[in-house]
Coordinates of C-alpha atoms in Angstrom, one line a residue:
M1 CA 36.4 47.5 -33.6
A2 CA 33.9 48.7 -30.8
Y3 CA 34.2 52.3 -29.6
Y4 CA 33.7 53.0 -26.0
T5 CA 33.3 56.3 -24.4
N6 CA 35.0 57.3 -21.3
S7 CA 31.7 56.6 -19.3
D8 CA 31.5 53.1 -20.8
K9 CA 35.2 52.5 -19.7
I10 CA 34.4 53.8 -16.2
L11 CA 31.5 51.6 -16.1
Q12 CA 33.3 48.6 -17.1
A13 CA 36.0 49.1 -14.5
V14 CA 33.4 49.3 -11.7
L15 CA 31.4 46.3 -13.1
S16 CA 34.5 44.2 -13.4
D17 CA 34.9 44.1 -9.5
V18 CA 34.9 40.7 -8.9
R19 CA 33.4 41.1 -5.2
L20 CA 30.7 43.4 -6.6
S21 CA 29.8 41.0 -9.3
E22 CA 29.5 38.0 -7.0
V23 CA 27.5 39.8 -4.4
A24 CA 25.1 41.5 -7.0
E25 CA 25.1 38.1 -9.1
Y26 CA 25.8 39.7 -12.6
N27 CA 28.4 38.8 -15.3
P28 CA 30.4 41.9 -16.0
D29 CA 30.9 40.8 -19.5
D30 CA 27.2 41.4 -20.2
F31 CA 27.5 45.1 -19.9
D32 CA 29.9 47.0 -22.1
T33 CA 28.2 50.4 -22.3
V34 CA 26.2 52.6 -20.0
A35 CA 23.1 52.1 -22.3
S36 CA 23.3 48.4 -21.8
A37 CA 23.8 48.5 -18.2
K38 CA 20.8 50.8 -17.7
D39 CA 18.6 48.4 -19.7
S40 CA 19.6 45.9 -17.1
D41 CA 17.0 44.2 -14.7
N42 CA 19.8 44.0 -12.0
P43 CA 19.2 47.1 -9.8
I44 CA 22.9 47.2 -8.8
V45 CA 24.1 47.3 -12.5
H46 CA 21.5 50.0 -13.5
A47 CA 22.3 52.1 -10.3
V48 CA 26.1 52.1 -11.3
A49 CA 25.1 53.0 -14.8
I50 CA 22.9 55.9 -13.5
I51 CA 25.9 57.1 -11.2
V52 CA 28.3 56.9 -14.1
E53 CA 26.0 58.8 -16.4
K54 CA 25.2 61.6 -14.0
V55 CA 28.8 62.0 -13.2
E56 CA 29.5 62.5 -16.9
Q57 CA 26.6 65.1 -17.1
D58 CA 28.2 67.1 -14.2
A59 CA 25.3 66.5 -12.1
S60 CA 25.5 67.5 -8.4
D61 CA 26.1 65.0 -5.6
K62 CA 22.4 65.6 -4.4
E63 CA 21.0 65.0 -8.0
I64 CA 22.9 61.8 -8.3
Y65 CA 21.9 60.7 -4.6
N66 CA 18.3 61.5 -5.3
E67 CA 18.0 59.8 -8.7
V68 CA 19.9 56.6 -7.3
S69 CA 17.9 56.6 -4.2
N70 CA 14.7 56.9 -5.9
Y71 CA 15.5 54.3 -8.5
L72 CA 16.7 51.6 -5.8
K73 CA 13.5 52.5 -3.5
N74 CA 11.2 51.7 -6.4
N75 CA 13.0 48.7 -7.8
I76 CA 14.2 46.7 -4.8

């Protein structure tokens, strides 16, 4: 039986949104952990993983914004 952290469960809840998965063109079943999502080549999946991870680390909104913004600027 797999063990999932709260962050993994939050990630799965966000990525399982049908509209988001259609627009961003990914299969939510491919990403069951934050680590697997951060390894994704899909920038939306990776960005969601960054957000979930940083929230878990109690990062400030500004830190989260800066990291996600820089990631997206460099990868889209």
